[in-house]
mmCIF file of C-alpha atoms in Angstrom:
data_model
loop_
_atom_site.group_PDB
_atom_site.id
_atom_site.type_symbol
_atom_site.label_atom_id
_atom_site.label_comp_id
_atom_site.label_asym_id
_atom_site.label_seq_id
_atom_site.Cartn_x
_atom_site.Cartn_y
_atom_site.Cartn_z
ATOM 1 C CA MET A 5 -68.358 76.288 -285.609
ATOM 2 C CA PRO A 6 -65.236 78.297 -285.322
ATOM 3 C CA ASP A 7 -67.653 81.267 -285.867
ATOM 4 C CA ILE A 8 -69.728 80.431 -283.403
ATOM 5 C CA GLU A 9 -66.905 80.031 -280.989
ATOM 6 C CA GLN A 10 -65.439 83.477 -282.225
ATOM 7 C CA GLU A 11 -68.847 84.983 -281.614
ATOM 8 C CA GLU A 12 -69.049 83.840 -278.007
ATOM 9 C CA LYS A 13 -65.659 85.109 -277.182
ATOM 10 C CA SER A 14 -66.324 88.189 -278.816
ATOM 11 C CA LYS A 15 -69.640 88.334 -276.308
ATOM 12 C CA SER A 16 -67.746 87.549 -273.308
ATOM 13 C CA GLU A 17 -65.015 90.125 -273.841
ATOM 14 C CA LEU A 18 -67.859 92.649 -274.401
ATOM 15 C CA GLU A 19 -69.663 91.963 -271.210
ATOM 16 C CA PRO A 20 -68.460 93.836 -267.793
ATOM 17 C CA GLY A 21 -67.194 90.798 -266.404
ATOM 18 C CA TYR A 22 -63.792 92.310 -265.404
ATOM 19 C CA LEU A 23 -62.714 93.598 -262.100
ATOM 20 C CA VAL A 24 -60.073 96.604 -262.154
ATOM 21 C CA ILE A 25 -58.403 96.101 -258.733
ATOM 22 C CA CYS A 26 -55.749 98.246 -256.877
ATOM 23 C CA TRP A 27 -53.764 96.324 -254.507
ATOM 24 C CA ASN A 28 -52.116 97.860 -251.253
ATOM 25 C CA ASP A 29 -48.400 98.123 -251.085
ATOM 26 C CA PRO A 30 -45.986 99.927 -248.385
ATOM 27 C CA VAL A 31 -44.628 102.174 -251.120
ATOM 28 C CA ASN A 32 -47.245 104.534 -252.883
ATOM 29 C CA LEU A 33 -47.866 107.626 -250.728
ATOM 30 C CA MET A 34 -51.570 107.928 -249.841
ATOM 31 C CA GLU A 35 -52.192 111.740 -251.548
ATOM 32 C CA TYR A 36 -50.714 109.898 -254.585
ATOM 33 C CA VAL A 37 -53.055 107.318 -254.806
ATOM 34 C CA THR A 38 -56.099 109.543 -254.307
ATOM 35 C CA HIS A 39 -55.053 112.003 -257.076
ATOM 36 C CA VAL A 40 -54.198 109.085 -259.533
ATOM 37 C CA PHE A 41 -57.816 107.747 -259.107
ATOM 38 C CA GLN A 42 -59.138 111.111 -259.657
ATOM 39 C CA ALA A 43 -57.028 111.405 -262.838
ATOM 40 C CA VAL A 44 -57.908 108.332 -264.153
ATOM 41 C CA PHE A 45 -61.191 107.853 -263.394
ATOM 42 C CA GLY A 46 -62.583 111.734 -263.109
ATOM 43 C CA TRP A 47 -63.855 111.041 -259.430
ATOM 44 C CA ASN A 48 -64.233 113.683 -257.070
ATOM 45 C CA LYS A 49 -61.869 113.582 -253.824
ATOM 46 C CA THR A 50 -64.265 111.958 -251.239
ATOM 47 C CA LYS A 51 -64.721 109.209 -253.708
ATOM 48 C CA ALA A 52 -61.104 108.817 -254.494
ATOM 49 C CA GLU A 53 -60.269 108.874 -250.896
ATOM 50 C CA HIS A 54 -62.944 106.434 -250.143
ATOM 51 C CA HIS A 55 -61.206 103.996 -252.411
ATOM 52 C CA MET A 56 -57.742 104.807 -251.507
ATOM 53 C CA MET A 57 -58.755 104.079 -247.813
ATOM 54 C CA GLN A 58 -60.270 100.526 -248.886
ATOM 55 C CA VAL A 59 -56.951 99.956 -250.788
ATOM 56 C CA HIS A 60 -54.982 100.704 -247.259
ATOM 57 C CA ASN A 61 -57.152 99.344 -244.693
ATOM 58 C CA GLN A 62 -58.628 96.253 -246.465
ATOM 59 C CA GLY A 63 -55.397 95.557 -248.868
ATOM 60 C CA LYS A 64 -57.324 95.966 -251.931
ATOM 61 C CA SER A 65 -60.368 97.819 -253.515
ATOM 62 C CA VAL A 66 -62.521 96.983 -256.395
ATOM 63 C CA LEU A 67 -62.279 100.099 -258.704
ATOM 64 C CA THR A 68 -64.630 99.568 -261.503
ATOM 65 C CA ARG A 69 -66.315 96.589 -263.267
ATOM 66 C CA GLU A 70 -66.009 96.525 -267.067
ATOM 67 C CA SER A 71 -65.357 94.670 -270.244
ATOM 68 C CA MET A 72 -62.081 93.299 -271.031
ATOM 69 C CA GLU A 73 -61.369 96.113 -273.332
ATOM 70 C CA LYS A 74 -61.986 98.835 -271.135
ATOM 71 C CA ALA A 75 -60.543 96.769 -267.901
ATOM 72 C CA GLU A 76 -57.242 96.457 -270.187
ATOM 73 C CA HIS A 77 -57.756 100.455 -270.440
ATOM 74 C CA TYR A 78 -57.601 101.327 -266.720
ATOM 75 C CA VAL A 79 -55.299 98.700 -265.572
ATOM 76 C CA HIS A 80 -52.758 100.378 -268.410
ATOM 77 C CA GLN A 81 -53.799 103.848 -267.205
ATOM 78 C CA LEU A 82 -53.282 102.930 -263.068
ATOM 79 C CA GLN A 83 -49.970 101.257 -264.172
ATOM 80 C CA LYS A 84 -48.614 104.088 -265.903
ATOM 81 C CA TYR A 85 -48.648 106.169 -262.857
ATOM 82 C CA SER A 86 -46.902 102.822 -261.095
ATOM 83 C CA LEU A 87 -49.607 101.664 -258.849
ATOM 84 C CA HIS A 88 -50.189 97.905 -258.089
ATOM 85 C CA ALA A 89 -53.400 97.565 -260.176
ATOM 86 C CA THR A 90 -54.826 94.208 -262.022
ATOM 87 C CA MET A 91 -57.791 93.318 -263.886
ATOM 88 C CA GLU A 92 -59.455 89.831 -262.620
ATOM 89 C CA ARG A 93 -62.260 88.052 -264.055
ATOM 90 C CA ASP A 94 -65.539 88.419 -261.704
ATOM 91 C CA GLU A 95 -66.693 84.935 -261.181
ATOM 92 C CA MET B 12 -39.860 123.540 -253.532
ATOM 93 C CA LYS B 13 -43.077 125.582 -252.888
ATOM 94 C CA PHE B 14 -46.259 126.127 -255.022
ATOM 95 C CA ILE B 15 -47.045 129.713 -255.578
ATOM 96 C CA LYS B 16 -50.191 129.924 -257.580
ATOM 97 C CA THR B 17 -51.826 129.056 -260.875
ATOM 98 C CA ASN B 18 -52.633 131.118 -263.609
ATOM 99 C CA LYS B 19 -54.062 130.321 -267.076
ATOM 100 C CA GLY B 20 -53.729 126.463 -266.559
ATOM 101 C CA LYS B 21 -50.366 126.992 -265.458
ATOM 102 C CA LEU B 22 -48.658 125.855 -261.972
ATOM 103 C CA SER B 23 -46.077 128.042 -260.830
ATOM 104 C CA PHE B 24 -43.227 126.899 -258.346
ATOM 105 C CA GLN B 25 -40.469 128.642 -256.388
ATOM 106 C CA ILE B 26 -37.532 126.396 -255.910
ATOM 107 C CA ASP B 27 -33.903 127.433 -254.045
ATOM 108 C CA ARG B 28 -30.501 126.462 -255.314
ATOM 109 C CA ARG B 29 -29.634 123.397 -253.266
ATOM 110 C CA GLU B 30 -33.258 122.077 -253.583
ATOM 111 C CA LYS B 31 -33.234 122.327 -257.350
ATOM 112 C CA ALA B 32 -29.682 120.543 -257.488
ATOM 113 C CA LEU B 33 -31.222 117.519 -255.544
ATOM 114 C CA PHE B 34 -34.615 117.799 -257.778
ATOM 115 C CA PHE B 35 -32.339 117.340 -260.995
ATOM 116 C CA GLN B 36 -30.407 114.891 -259.493
ATOM 117 C CA VAL B 37 -33.035 112.328 -258.298
ATOM 118 C CA LEU B 38 -34.589 112.744 -261.900
ATOM 119 C CA LYS B 39 -31.383 111.818 -263.541
ATOM 120 C CA LEU B 40 -32.597 108.280 -262.149
ATOM 121 C CA TYR B 41 -35.461 107.926 -264.072
ATOM 122 C CA PRO B 42 -36.490 104.941 -265.175
ATOM 123 C CA LEU B 43 -36.072 102.579 -262.275
ATOM 124 C CA VAL B 44 -39.039 100.111 -262.544
ATOM 125 C CA PRO B 45 -38.297 97.742 -265.266
ATOM 126 C CA ALA B 46 -41.311 97.445 -267.565
ATOM 127 C CA ASN B 47 -41.891 93.567 -266.764
ATOM 128 C CA HIS B 48 -42.530 94.494 -263.359
ATOM 129 C CA GLN B 49 -45.872 94.984 -263.724
ATOM 130 C CA GLN B 50 -48.772 92.136 -264.200
ATOM 131 C CA LEU B 51 -51.951 92.687 -266.237
ATOM 132 C CA SER B 52 -53.745 89.843 -263.735
ATOM 133 C CA ARG B 53 -53.099 87.778 -260.940
ATOM 134 C CA ALA B 54 -55.064 84.827 -262.090
ATOM 135 C CA GLU B 55 -54.991 84.717 -265.979
ATOM 136 C CA ALA B 56 -53.235 86.814 -268.452
ATOM 137 C CA LYS B 57 -52.721 85.896 -271.964
ATOM 138 C CA PRO B 58 -48.952 86.263 -272.862
ATOM 139 C CA GLU B 59 -49.604 88.328 -275.687
ATOM 140 C CA ASP B 60 -51.691 90.763 -273.577
ATOM 141 C CA GLN B 61 -48.759 90.777 -271.106
ATOM 142 C CA GLU B 62 -46.458 91.524 -273.818
ATOM 143 C CA LEU B 63 -48.590 94.381 -274.666
ATOM 144 C CA LEU B 64 -48.633 95.686 -271.587
ATOM 145 C CA GLU B 65 -44.871 95.677 -271.254
ATOM 146 C CA GLU B 66 -44.498 97.316 -274.532
ATOM 147 C CA ALA B 67 -46.627 100.239 -273.369
ATOM 148 C CA LEU B 68 -44.930 100.623 -270.486
ATOM 149 C CA ALA B 69 -41.628 100.486 -271.959
ATOM 150 C CA THR B 70 -42.829 103.034 -274.666
ATOM 151 C CA GLN B 71 -43.927 105.413 -271.951
ATOM 152 C CA HIS B 72 -40.414 105.033 -270.663
ATOM 153 C CA LYS B 73 -38.981 106.510 -273.391
ATOM 154 C CA GLU B 74 -41.218 109.018 -273.985
ATOM 155 C CA HIS B 75 -41.000 110.301 -270.325
ATOM 156 C CA LYS B 76 -37.267 110.237 -270.413
ATOM 157 C CA ARG B 77 -37.541 112.306 -273.968
ATOM 158 C CA LYS B 78 -39.245 114.992 -272.157
ATOM 159 C CA LEU B 79 -37.338 114.708 -269.026
ATOM 160 C CA ASP B 80 -34.153 114.982 -270.787
ATOM 161 C CA ALA B 81 -35.494 118.482 -272.445
ATOM 162 C CA MET B 82 -36.912 119.657 -269.258
ATOM 163 C CA LEU B 83 -33.526 119.239 -267.405
ATOM 164 C CA LYS B 84 -31.475 120.643 -270.507
ATOM 165 C CA ALA B 85 -33.753 123.513 -271.113
ATOM 166 C CA LYS B 86 -32.409 126.749 -268.958
ATOM 167 C CA SER B 87 -35.275 129.002 -269.991
ATOM 168 C CA ARG B 88 -37.545 126.685 -267.654
ATOM 169 C CA PHE B 89 -36.170 127.732 -264.624
ATOM 170 C CA GLN B 90 -35.949 131.898 -264.357
ATOM 171 C CA ALA B 91 -33.424 132.794 -261.528
ATOM 172 C CA ASN B 92 -34.624 135.362 -258.733
ATOM 173 C CA LYS B 93 -33.374 136.389 -255.412
ATOM 174 C CA GLN B 94 -34.615 133.360 -253.577
ATOM 175 C CA GLY B 95 -33.417 130.823 -256.064
ATOM 176 C CA TYR B 96 -35.700 129.791 -259.164
ATOM 177 C CA ARG B 97 -39.080 130.296 -260.365
ATOM 178 C CA PHE B 98 -40.725 127.562 -262.678
ATOM 179 C CA THR B 99 -44.191 126.715 -264.366
ATOM 180 C CA LEU B 100 -45.432 123.614 -265.114
ATOM 181 C CA LYS B 101 -48.757 122.734 -267.357
ATOM 182 C CA ASP B 102 -51.237 120.161 -265.884
ATOM 183 C CA ASP B 103 -49.975 117.771 -268.438
ATOM 184 C CA GLN B 104 -46.618 118.104 -267.217
ATOM 185 C CA LEU B 105 -47.183 118.059 -263.965
ATOM 186 C CA GLU B 106 -48.986 114.300 -264.501
ATOM 187 C CA TRP B 107 -45.952 113.036 -266.245
ATOM 188 C CA LEU B 108 -43.671 114.474 -263.706
ATOM 189 C CA LEU B 109 -45.560 112.880 -260.947
ATOM 190 C CA GLN B 110 -45.562 109.508 -262.796
ATOM 191 C CA VAL B 111 -41.532 109.788 -263.171
ATOM 192 C CA LEU B 112 -41.369 110.644 -259.551
ATOM 193 C CA ASN B 113 -43.092 107.708 -258.546
ATOM 194 C CA ASP B 114 -41.461 105.453 -260.823
ATOM 195 C CA ILE B 115 -37.932 106.542 -259.199
ATOM 196 C CA ARG B 116 -39.796 106.012 -255.847
ATOM 197 C CA VAL B 117 -41.234 102.529 -256.259
ATOM 198 C CA GLY B 118 -38.293 101.654 -258.301
ATOM 199 C CA SER B 119 -36.234 102.684 -255.279
ATOM 200 C CA TRP B 120 -38.059 100.424 -253.036
ATOM 201 C CA LEU B 121 -37.885 97.439 -255.410
ATOM 202 C CA LEU B 122 -34.170 97.835 -255.208
ATOM 203 C CA LEU B 123 -34.264 98.022 -251.352
ATOM 204 C CA GLY B 124 -35.637 94.774 -251.751
ATOM 205 C CA SER B 125 -39.440 95.709 -251.113
ATOM 206 C CA PRO B 126 -39.219 96.356 -247.558
ATOM 207 C CA ASP B 127 -42.694 96.173 -245.884
ATOM 208 C CA GLY B 128 -42.489 99.254 -243.270
ATOM 209 C CA PRO B 129 -39.726 101.460 -241.731
ATOM 210 C CA ALA B 130 -38.183 98.456 -239.505
ATOM 211 C CA GLU B 131 -37.502 96.330 -242.676
ATOM 212 C CA THR B 132 -36.387 99.366 -244.700
ATOM 213 C CA PHE B 133 -33.690 100.177 -242.129
ATOM 214 C CA ALA B 134 -32.904 96.552 -242.004
ATOM 215 C CA ALA B 135 -32.227 96.684 -245.752
ATOM 216 C CA LEU B 136 -29.749 99.688 -245.237
ATOM 217 C CA ASN B 137 -25.903 98.989 -246.392
ATOM 218 C CA ASP B 138 -23.433 101.060 -248.351
ATOM 219 C CA ASP B 139 -24.896 99.564 -251.568
ATOM 220 C CA THR B 140 -28.757 100.188 -251.143
ATOM 221 C CA ALA B 141 -28.305 103.501 -248.835
ATOM 222 C CA PRO B 142 -28.780 105.517 -252.063
ATOM 223 C CA PHE B 143 -31.974 103.931 -252.762
ATOM 224 C CA PHE B 144 -33.228 104.811 -249.647
ATOM 225 C CA TRP B 145 -32.466 108.514 -250.378
ATOM 226 C CA ALA B 146 -33.949 108.507 -253.703
ATOM 227 C CA LEU B 147 -37.013 106.760 -251.740
ATOM 228 C CA GLU B 148 -37.560 109.923 -249.556
ATOM 229 C CA VAL B 149 -36.507 112.436 -251.777
ATOM 230 C CA SER B 150 -38.861 111.750 -254.791
ATOM 231 C CA GLY B 151 -41.347 111.313 -252.205
ATOM 232 C CA HIS B 152 -40.565 114.792 -251.272
ATOM 233 C CA PHE B 153 -40.942 116.227 -254.437
ATOM 234 C CA GLN B 154 -44.099 114.035 -255.230
ATOM 235 C CA MET B 155 -45.926 115.999 -252.138
ATOM 236 C CA ASN B 156 -45.048 119.333 -253.351
ATOM 237 C CA LEU B 157 -46.534 118.619 -256.813
ATOM 238 C CA LEU B 158 -49.358 117.241 -255.162
ATOM 239 C CA ALA B 159 -50.339 119.973 -253.296
ATOM 240 C CA ALA B 160 -49.888 122.030 -256.302
ATOM 241 C CA ALA B 161 -52.408 119.681 -258.097
ATOM 242 C CA THR B 162 -54.975 120.054 -255.219
ATOM 243 C CA GLY B 163 -54.731 123.827 -255.727
ATOM 244 C CA GLY B 164 -55.026 124.085 -259.201
ATOM 245 C CA ARG B 165 -58.216 122.231 -258.945
ATOM 246 C CA THR B 166 -59.652 124.462 -256.214
ATOM 247 C CA ALA B 167 -58.871 127.260 -258.233
ATOM 248 C CA ARG B 168 -60.476 125.961 -261.284
ATOM 249 C CA ALA B 169 -63.543 124.842 -259.250
ATOM 250 C CA GLU B 170 -63.801 128.038 -257.883
ATOM 251 C CA SER B 171 -63.301 129.987 -261.351
ATOM 252 C CA PRO B 172 -66.801 130.760 -262.720
ATOM 253 C CA SER B 173 -65.534 130.074 -266.250
ATOM 254 C CA ALA B 174 -64.216 126.967 -265.572
ATOM 255 C CA PRO B 175 -65.719 124.083 -267.201
ATOM 256 C CA GLU B 176 -66.889 121.121 -264.949
ATOM 257 C CA SER B 177 -64.456 118.256 -264.711
ATOM 258 C CA GLU B 178 -65.627 116.130 -261.646
#
């Protein structure tokens, strides 16, 4: 029984069921947020600016949908730049 | 501070004497954001995962502080000339310096009480909080200068025929 539970847990952690979200705040500069998205995800400026504007206008932007491990990695990277980012389960 | 050029992966800047003093003064405030400020998730986070995040951020603070102290002490980094000083940064140095400056900016904002907009910021100002307003503005000024260099460096690499495609 524990093996099955363990297997199910591992499977759920590997599935891309986690959203990496960046939340708006009044302190991070728009140019800086664009730069961080480019640096962390390797996006071009147009895509990075699109997500930055979503954060600015809508209060948040879903940046990517990943497995638990990868989502954690991206959240750590974004928070190293002091951005307000979290990972949330995609219900 | 003015971005001059990018050469062989190094970014060159010119800074005058007063601005250099200001740059050093604001950098000495690092770190200002507590490691437990960030949350891994708004909804669900295992305590051990949150702990891991805080440990990672605390380790980063230590490492950045070590690099920063070395940079502030290394006299050779800032070469004096008629207009002030010339200094160069590699890409990775630019990245950690941006992280350091943003930590100071966000930390100052937290110490001001996390004001939402200029009106709340000015309402929060008093003798105790005024230095944090100064740090918020000064760190932002230097961030914008470094970001201009990052954009310039990226453009230069894209225009170079031998540059590897990174985007």
